C-alpha positions as a printed NumPy array, in Angstrom:
array([[ 22.284,  20.66 ,  -0.179],
       [ 22.623,  23.057,   2.789],
       [ 23.141,  20.877,   5.858],
       [ 21.896,  23.631,   8.177],
       [ 18.594,  23.565,   6.285],
       [ 18.431,  19.762,   6.707],
       [ 19.111,  19.918,  10.45 ],
       [ 16.459,  22.63 ,  10.789],
       [ 13.855,  20.549,   8.979],
       [ 14.57 ,  17.373,  10.947],
       [ 14.781,  19.121,  14.305],
       [ 11.517,  20.965,  13.727],
       [  9.695,  17.777,  12.74 ],
       [ 11.091,  15.742,  15.63 ],
       [ 10.544,  18.46 ,  18.189],
       [  6.875,  18.815,  17.303],
       [  6.134,  15.161,  16.696],
       [  8.207,  13.488,  19.424],
       [ 10.216,  11.699,  16.736],
       [  8.779,  10.636,  13.402],
       [  8.026,   6.954,  12.946],
       [  6.606,   4.666,  10.257],
       [  3.388,   2.66 ,  10.141],
       [  1.772,  -0.011,   8.03 ],
       [ -0.062,   2.62 ,   5.989],
       [ -0.592,   1.5  ,   2.418],
       [  0.644,   4.743,   0.969],
       [  3.971,   4.419,   2.738],
       [  4.425,   0.779,   1.674],
       [  3.74 ,   1.114,  -2.021],
       [  5.957,  -1.022,  -4.223],
       [  8.323,   0.589,  -6.692],
       [  6.298,  -0.667,  -9.655],
       [  3.261,  -2.727, -10.438],
       [  4.006,  -6.391, -11.152],
       [  4.423,  -7.017, -14.874],
       [  2.339, -10.18 , -14.474],
       [ -0.374, -11.339, -14.575],
       [ -1.321,  -9.944, -17.975],
       [ -4.875, -10.801, -19.123],
       [ -5.105, -12.469, -22.502],
       [ -6.362, -10.447, -25.46 ],
       [-10.137, -10.431, -25.688],
       [-10.682, -11.019, -21.952],
       [-12.72 ,  -8.125, -20.56 ],
       [-12.092,  -6.822, -17.036],
       [-15.568,  -5.235, -16.79 ],
       [-17.752,  -7.119, -14.315],
       [-20.633,  -4.658, -13.706],
       [-20.928,  -2.035, -16.482],
       [-22.276,   1.376, -15.577],
       [-22.228,   3.481, -12.42 ],
       [-22.242,   1.938,  -8.951],
       [-22.462,   4.139,  -5.834],
       [-21.963,   2.758,  -2.319],
       [-22.468,   5.138,   0.615],
       [-21.319,   3.862,   3.993],
       [-20.951,   4.878,   7.601],
       [-18.646,   3.698,  10.379],
       [-18.413,   4.334,  14.097],
       [-15.056,   3.375,  15.635],
       [-13.481,   3.515,  19.079],
       [ -9.682,   3.914,  19.147],
       [ -7.809,   3.858,  22.461],
       [ -4.623,   5.527,  21.168],
       [ -5.4  ,   7.831,  18.257],
       [ -1.983,   9.544,  18.244],
       [ -0.039,   6.255,  18.526],
       [  2.005,   7.473,  21.482],
       [  4.251,   5.476,  23.795],
       [  2.379,   5.191,  27.106],
       [  5.678,   5.557,  28.991],
       [  6.201,   8.987,  27.447],
       [  2.662,  10.369,  27.106],
       [ -0.769,   9.201,  28.181],
       [ -2.672,   7.666,  25.229],
       [ -5.661,   9.661,  24.001],
       [ -8.806,   7.758,  23.012],
       [-11.689,   8.895,  20.849],
       [-14.858,   7.843,  19.058],
       [-14.602,   8.503,  15.322],
       [-17.612,   8.749,  13.015],
       [-16.815,   8.393,   9.315],
       [-19.41 ,   8.807,   6.563],
       [-18.013,   7.791,   3.17 ],
       [-19.036,   7.141,  -0.399],
       [-17.435,   4.969,  -3.051],
       [-18.331,   5.401,  -6.701],
       [-17.284,   3.128,  -9.556],
       [-17.92 ,   3.659, -13.247],
       [-17.139,   0.877, -15.719],
       [-17.719,   0.838, -19.43 ],
       [-16.678,  -1.202, -22.436],
       [-16.097,   0.847, -25.59 ],
       [-15.675,  -1.538, -28.482],
       [-12.872,  -3.87 , -27.404],
       [-11.556,  -1.368, -24.844],
       [-12.309,  -1.178, -21.112],
       [-12.608,   1.894, -18.887],
       [-12.909,   2.078, -15.103],
       [-12.943,   5.035, -12.7  ],
       [-13.006,   4.603,  -8.902],
       [-13.541,   7.35 ,  -6.361],
       [-13.43 ,   7.129,  -2.562],
       [-14.428,  10.12 ,  -0.449],
       [-14.742,  10.212,   3.349],
       [-14.756,  12.568,   6.314],
       [-13.686,  11.412,   9.781],
       [-15.339,  13.265,  12.677],
       [-13.399,  12.99 ,  15.95 ],
       [-16.075,  13.461,  18.611],
       [-13.691,  14.497,  21.422],
       [-10.633,  15.841,  19.602],
       [-12.744,  17.764,  17.116],
       [ -9.794,  19.725,  15.724],
       [ -8.496,  16.45 ,  14.241],
       [-11.526,  15.887,  11.984],
       [-10.314,  15.574,   8.409],
       [-11.428,  14.626,   4.876],
       [ -9.748,  12.199,   2.532],
       [-10.138,  11.502,  -1.182],
       [ -8.768,   8.903,  -3.589],
       [ -9.54 ,   8.907,  -7.324],
       [ -8.139,   6.363,  -9.795],
       [ -8.717,   5.771, -13.487],
       [ -7.642,   2.585, -15.236],
       [ -8.347,   0.946, -18.563],
       [ -7.305,  -1.481, -21.256],
       [ -6.785,  -0.267, -24.815],
       [ -6.485,  -3.088, -27.32 ],
       [ -4.34 ,  -2.417, -30.397],
       [ -4.649,  -4.367, -33.656],
       [ -6.14 ,  -7.313, -31.814],
       [ -2.752,  -8.504, -30.585],
       [ -1.472,  -5.901, -28.098],
       [ -2.872,  -3.888, -25.224],
       [ -2.028,  -0.714, -23.332],
       [ -3.113,  -0.289, -19.7  ],
       [ -2.987,   3.31 , -18.362],
       [ -3.273,   4.047, -14.639],
       [ -3.927,   7.537, -13.239],
       [ -4.362,   8.184,  -9.518],
       [ -4.668,  11.149,  -7.163],
       [ -5.066,  10.861,  -3.383],
       [ -5.104,  13.364,  -0.519],
       [ -5.227,  12.387,   3.138],
       [ -4.082,  13.095,   6.666],
       [ -1.036,  10.936,   7.397],
       [ -1.685,   8.116,   9.813],
       [ -0.758,   9.238,  13.316],
       [  1.323,   6.094,  13.651],
       [  3.773,   7.825,  11.306],
       [  3.944,  10.868,  13.583],
       [  3.519,   9.765,  17.234],
       [  1.853,  12.984,  18.311],
       [ -0.99 ,  15.467,  17.656],
       [  0.695,  16.999,  14.598],
       [ -1.034,  17.172,  11.223],
       [  0.668,  16.197,   7.985],
       [ -1.397,  16.246,   4.817],
       [ -0.075,  13.944,   2.127],
       [ -0.802,  14.158,  -1.583],
       [ -0.031,  11.185,  -3.817],
       [ -0.162,  11.041,  -7.608],
       [  0.495,   8.25 , -10.091],
       [  0.837,   8.258, -13.864],
       [  1.661,   4.815, -15.228],
       [  1.35 ,   2.89 , -18.486],
       [  1.78 ,  -0.841, -18.961],
       [  2.01 ,  -2.391, -22.446],
       [  2.109,  -5.988, -23.644],
       [  1.199,  -8.305, -26.488],
       [  0.043, -11.379, -24.561],
       [ -0.483, -14.744, -26.191],
       [ -2.249, -17.872, -25.021],
       [  0.834, -19.888, -25.995],
       [  4.326, -18.567, -26.67 ],
       [  6.591, -15.611, -25.985],
       [  5.455, -11.984, -25.737],
       [  6.975,  -8.61 , -24.724],
       [  6.171,  -6.587, -21.582],
       [  6.918,  -2.956, -20.702],
       [  5.956,  -0.407, -18.066],
       [  6.771,   3.24 , -17.262],
       [  5.5  ,   5.186, -14.266],
       [  5.89 ,   8.415, -12.325],
       [  4.789,   8.604,  -8.684],
       [  4.979,  11.625,  -6.402],
       [  4.567,  12.141,  -2.665],
       [  4.095,  15.617,  -1.228],
       [  3.806,  16.547,   2.456],
       [  3.189,  19.734,   4.406],
       [  6.209,  21.974,   4.997],
       [  7.07 ,  20.486,   8.375],
       [  7.465,  17.046,   6.82 ],
       [  8.778,  17.956,   3.392],
       [ 11.925,  15.902,   4.018],
       [  9.721,  12.955,   2.915],
       [  8.75 ,  14.535,  -0.438],
       [  9.819,  12.445,  -3.378],
       [  9.374,  11.884,  -7.101],
       [  9.799,   8.287,  -8.213],
       [ 10.28 ,   7.5  , -11.902],
       [ 10.62 ,   3.897, -13.061],
       [ 10.784,   1.918, -16.277],
       [ 10.614,  -1.843, -16.732],
       [ 10.75 ,  -4.332, -19.564],
       [ 10.652,  -8.067, -19.94 ],
       [  9.929, -11.142, -22.013],
       [  6.986, -13.308, -21.003],
       [  5.997, -16.829, -21.87 ],
       [  2.543, -18.37 , -21.55 ],
       [  1.224, -21.905, -21.739],
       [ -2.055, -23.214, -20.282],
       [ -0.337, -26.078, -18.469],
       [  2.322, -23.735, -17.046],
       [  0.733, -20.314, -16.543],
       [  2.648, -17.106, -17.229],
       [  6.336, -16.497, -16.535],
       [  8.567, -13.536, -17.406],
       [ 12.138, -12.36 , -17.061],
       [ 12.282,  -8.632, -16.292],
       [ 14.469,  -5.673, -15.42 ],
       [ 13.274,  -2.477, -13.694],
       [ 15.153,   0.784, -13.156],
       [ 13.837,   3.304, -10.613],
       [ 15.06 ,   6.725,  -9.541],
       [ 13.67 ,   8.426,  -6.436],
       [ 14.516,  12.112,  -6.061],
       [ 14.141,  13.54 ,  -2.516],
       [ 15.124,  17.186,  -3.008],
       [ 14.666,  18.534,   0.536],
       [ 17.323,  16.242,   1.993],
       [ 19.416,  16.211,  -1.192],
       [ 19.227,  12.45 ,  -1.75 ],
       [ 18.668,  10.567,  -5.   ],
       [ 18.08 ,   6.831,  -4.726],
       [ 18.701,   4.512,  -7.653],
       [ 17.157,   1.052,  -7.512],
       [ 17.839,  -1.76 ,  -9.99 ],
       [ 15.775,  -4.951, -10.017],
       [ 16.255,  -8.02 , -12.196],
       [ 14.484, -11.312, -11.799],
       [ 11.597, -13.562, -12.708],
       [  7.865, -13.286, -12.099],
       [  5.392, -16.165, -12.327],
       [  1.615, -16.448, -12.214],
       [ -0.552, -19.538, -12.267],
       [ -4.09 , -20.497, -11.319],
       [ -4.357, -24.209, -10.533],
       [ -7.988, -25.127, -11.178],
       [-10.231, -22.911,  -9.048],
       [ -8.673, -23.652,  -5.654],
       [ -5.111, -22.335,  -5.874],
       [ -3.668, -19.105,  -7.294],
       [  0.045, -18.369,  -7.127],
       [  1.95 , -15.156,  -7.923],
       [  5.709, -15.147,  -7.41 ],
       [  8.161, -12.282,  -8.023],
       [ 11.779, -13.118,  -7.211],
       [ 14.499, -10.632,  -8.056],
       [ 17.889,  -9.23 ,  -7.149],
       [ 17.74 ,  -5.75 ,  -5.612],
       [ 20.441,  -3.11 ,  -5.731],
       [ 19.722,   0.223,  -4.026],
       [ 22.227,   3.047,  -3.635],
       [ 22.051,   6.753,  -2.867],
       [ 23.698,   9.854,  -4.3  ],
       [ 24.167,  13.098,  -2.401],
       [ 24.534,  11.489,   1.043],
       [ 26.54 ,   8.762,   2.733],
       [ 23.755,   6.166,   2.808],
       [ 24.71 ,   2.517,   3.149],
       [ 23.594,   0.685,  -0.031],
       [ 21.554,  -2.5  ,  -0.18 ],
       [ 22.471,  -5.484,  -2.339],
       [ 20.417,  -8.615,  -1.941],
       [ 17.251, -10.526,  -2.718],
       [ 13.796,  -9.041,  -3.093],
       [ 10.529, -10.885,  -3.435],
       [  6.759, -10.726,  -3.553],
       [  4.853, -13.96 ,  -3.121],
       [  1.033, -14.264,  -3.015],
       [ -0.737, -17.586,  -2.529],
       [ -4.52 , -17.983,  -2.462],
       [ -5.973, -21.341,  -1.396],
       [ -9.646, -22.28 ,  -1.345],
       [ -9.978, -25.768,   0.163],
       [-13.76 , -25.495,  -0.186],
       [-15.861, -22.739,  -1.811],
       [-16.776, -21.156,   1.535],
       [-13.217, -20.84 ,   2.935],
       [-10.308, -18.829,   1.566],
       [ -6.725, -18.45 ,   2.84 ],
       [ -4.304, -15.892,   1.445],
       [ -0.628, -15.733,   2.35 ],
       [  1.718, -12.907,   1.341],
       [  5.422, -12.265,   1.816],
       [  7.617,  -9.495,   0.469],
       [ 10.845,  -7.561,   0.673],
       [ 11.138,  -4.214,  -1.068],
       [ 12.728,  -0.773,  -1.005],
       [ 10.51 ,   2.059,   0.318],
       [ 11.562,   5.634,  -0.441],
       [  8.835,   7.804,   1.087],
       [  8.857,   6.704,   4.734],
       [  8.222,   9.523,   7.223],
       [ 11.324,   8.473,   9.137],
       [ 14.239,  10.783,   8.192],
       [ 16.32 ,   8.247,   6.256],
       [ 17.662,   7.793,   2.762],
       [ 15.539,   4.72 ,   2.088],
       [ 13.989,   1.791,   3.944],
       [ 14.434,  -1.949,   3.475],
       [ 11.043,  -3.403,   4.368],
       [ 10.114,  -7.058,   4.868],
       [  6.582,  -8.114,   5.72 ],
       [  4.446, -11.242,   5.986],
       [  0.668, -11.527,   6.088],
       [ -1.983, -14.215,   6.423],
       [ -5.671, -13.519,   5.798],
       [ -8.679, -15.795,   5.826],
       [-12.393, -15.605,   5.043],
       [-15.011, -18.133,   6.111],
       [-18.565, -17.834,   4.857],
       [-20.054, -20.061,   7.525],
       [-23.633, -19.046,   6.707],
       [-25.323, -18.056,   3.475],
       [-25.073, -14.311,   4.22 ],
       [-22.442, -14.173,   6.974],
       [-18.654, -14.046,   6.505],
       [-15.962, -14.158,   9.192],
       [-12.65 , -12.456,   8.39 ],
       [ -9.29 , -12.633,  10.122],
       [ -5.751, -11.506,   9.441],
       [ -2.259, -11.094,  10.827],
       [  0.68 ,  -8.973,   9.635],
       [  4.282,  -9.105,  10.781],
       [  6.895,  -6.722,   9.413],
       [ 10.323,  -5.235,   9.894],
       [ 11.946,  -2.056,   8.591],
       [ 15.615,  -1.143,   8.408],
       [ 16.231,   2.582,   7.932],
       [ 19.373,   3.61 ,   6.059],
       [ 20.521,   7.212,   6.138],
       [ 23.522,   9.535,   6.35 ],
       [ 24.419,   9.702,  10.079],
       [ 25.667,  13.3  ,   9.669],
       [ 22.599,  14.608,   7.855],
       [ 19.462,  12.491,   8.14 ],
       [ 20.076,  10.386,  11.21 ],
       [ 17.04 ,   8.868,  12.939],
       [ 16.752,   8.172,  16.691],
       [ 16.342,   4.477,  15.822],
       [ 17.59 ,   2.298,  12.991],
       [ 14.921,  -0.408,  12.783],
       [ 11.467,  -1.366,  13.956],
       [  9.075,  -4.308,  14.021],
       [  5.318,  -4.065,  13.712],
       [  2.412,  -6.472,  14.013],
       [ -1.309,  -6.253,  13.439],
       [ -4.148,  -8.64 ,  14.251],
       [ -7.629,  -8.137,  12.805],
       [-10.966,  -9.897,  13.168],
       [-14.152,  -8.95 ,  11.332],
       [-17.679, -10.082,  10.583],
       [-19.85 ,  -9.136,   7.59 ],
       [-23.574,  -9.79 ,   7.405],
       [-25.386,  -9.275,   4.106],
       [-28.923,  -7.988,   4.56 ],
       [-30.248,  -8.661,   1.097],
       [-28.371,  -8.037,  -2.145],
       [-27.197,  -4.478,  -1.456],
       [-27.028,  -3.818,   2.303],
       [-24.036,  -4.979,   4.392],
       [-23.37 ,  -4.705,   8.124],
       [-19.818,  -5.054,   9.496],
       [-18.041,  -5.448,  12.816],
       [-14.247,  -5.14 ,  13.026],
       [-11.556,  -5.266,  15.687],
       [ -7.827,  -4.575,  15.351],
       [ -4.763,  -4.537,  17.572],
       [ -1.588,  -2.884,  16.309],
       [  1.831,  -2.977,  17.986],
       [  5.216,  -1.58 ,  17.109],
       [  8.638,  -1.989,  18.666],
       [ 11.775,  -0.022,  17.774],
       [ 15.359,  -1.014,  18.492],
       [ 15.645,   1.833,  21.051],
       [ 12.201,   1.388,  22.62 ],
       [ 11.544,   5.145,  22.413],
       [  8.701,   4.928,  19.912],
       [  6.981,   1.712,  20.909],
       [  3.189,   1.791,  21.037],
       [  0.096,  -0.39 ,  21.21 ],
       [ -3.333,   0.561,  19.872],
       [ -6.722,  -1.14 ,  19.848],
       [ -9.616,  -0.283,  17.567],
       [-13.207,  -1.549,  17.328],
       [-15.674,  -0.463,  14.651],
       [-19.196,  -1.054,  13.39 ],
       [-20.258,  -0.071,   9.891],
       [-23.042,  -0.177,   7.348],
       [-22.974,   0.186,   3.552],
       [-25.587,   0.158,   0.797],
       [-24.811,  -0.306,  -2.892],
       [-27.02 ,   1.489,  -5.421]])
């Protein structure tokens, strides 16, 4: 890899964007692979509403810092954003097999900064193919195109991201006893030329042995190998995971998903400090009464496609969400996220102006159902981020009102 080319890419991106920084965006936090568990038992359909469902929606939001800038370095820019959107879902059962296609399409109109108005699209196809009545294959195809969250950029610079996923999961689940599990996937991230240092192709393969029993739930021992190729900066990351995953639903009030594993991440082509240590993903859902739900999540994982110029990122995050249906048609929602990232890169090639950051997000929302198909929503969010140097700290507040109607 030509180091002059690397310095040119990084300098151009930082000069235009006032240093590139990460955000809580889902696309940038995607796990290396889908959990091998839970696996639905043979004969259990995942189709809830067969046929085509179309839900148009509209949202009006006020954001007081759309470019996620540090107020000590540049005055925050606010805007009112109008976003019409449509979500379409098609589900069908063909014999013993299930098919589902989801599509989300939206266009965000910035009323003041009109040159920032952009479209986004996300299409995903999933299914369950049952083989010989004892095994099943679950394909997953996804394509998404969107403007990167400005929290990743810290300035009025556009970066269009394209994500693709091709994955297949296979298993032969049993109600009682041992069964095999396997998964292969290929995920790509592509950015515009100015940010192509974040381009990557991630290929992973996993296998395991599961065990199921009604009184226990599902448990599996697994191993996953992943290889992330980042050609622009000449880095190849290899990640090995080995551990145990567990899933259990205790009556109707408690659901538990636990993934505990040992992580080993190392890079080739650059002097990037490796990571050896624990990784985890824990989800707990608790419903003390039918109208109230609490969900807690905690995780540590390796992220390869962060828009910070680094070899890879060690990310830890914690979340708590709750829903309270305090009236027949009215639901109150709340949530909090706390996270930390540690960026590891070659100090001579892909150095970043900071080595770690912390982020937090608080949300509060209200949904009112007006009949069976019409929903009204109100949402508020405050997002904060702090870096170890303080250069890319920011705070942002957002309030939104929306309406949706399901056909």
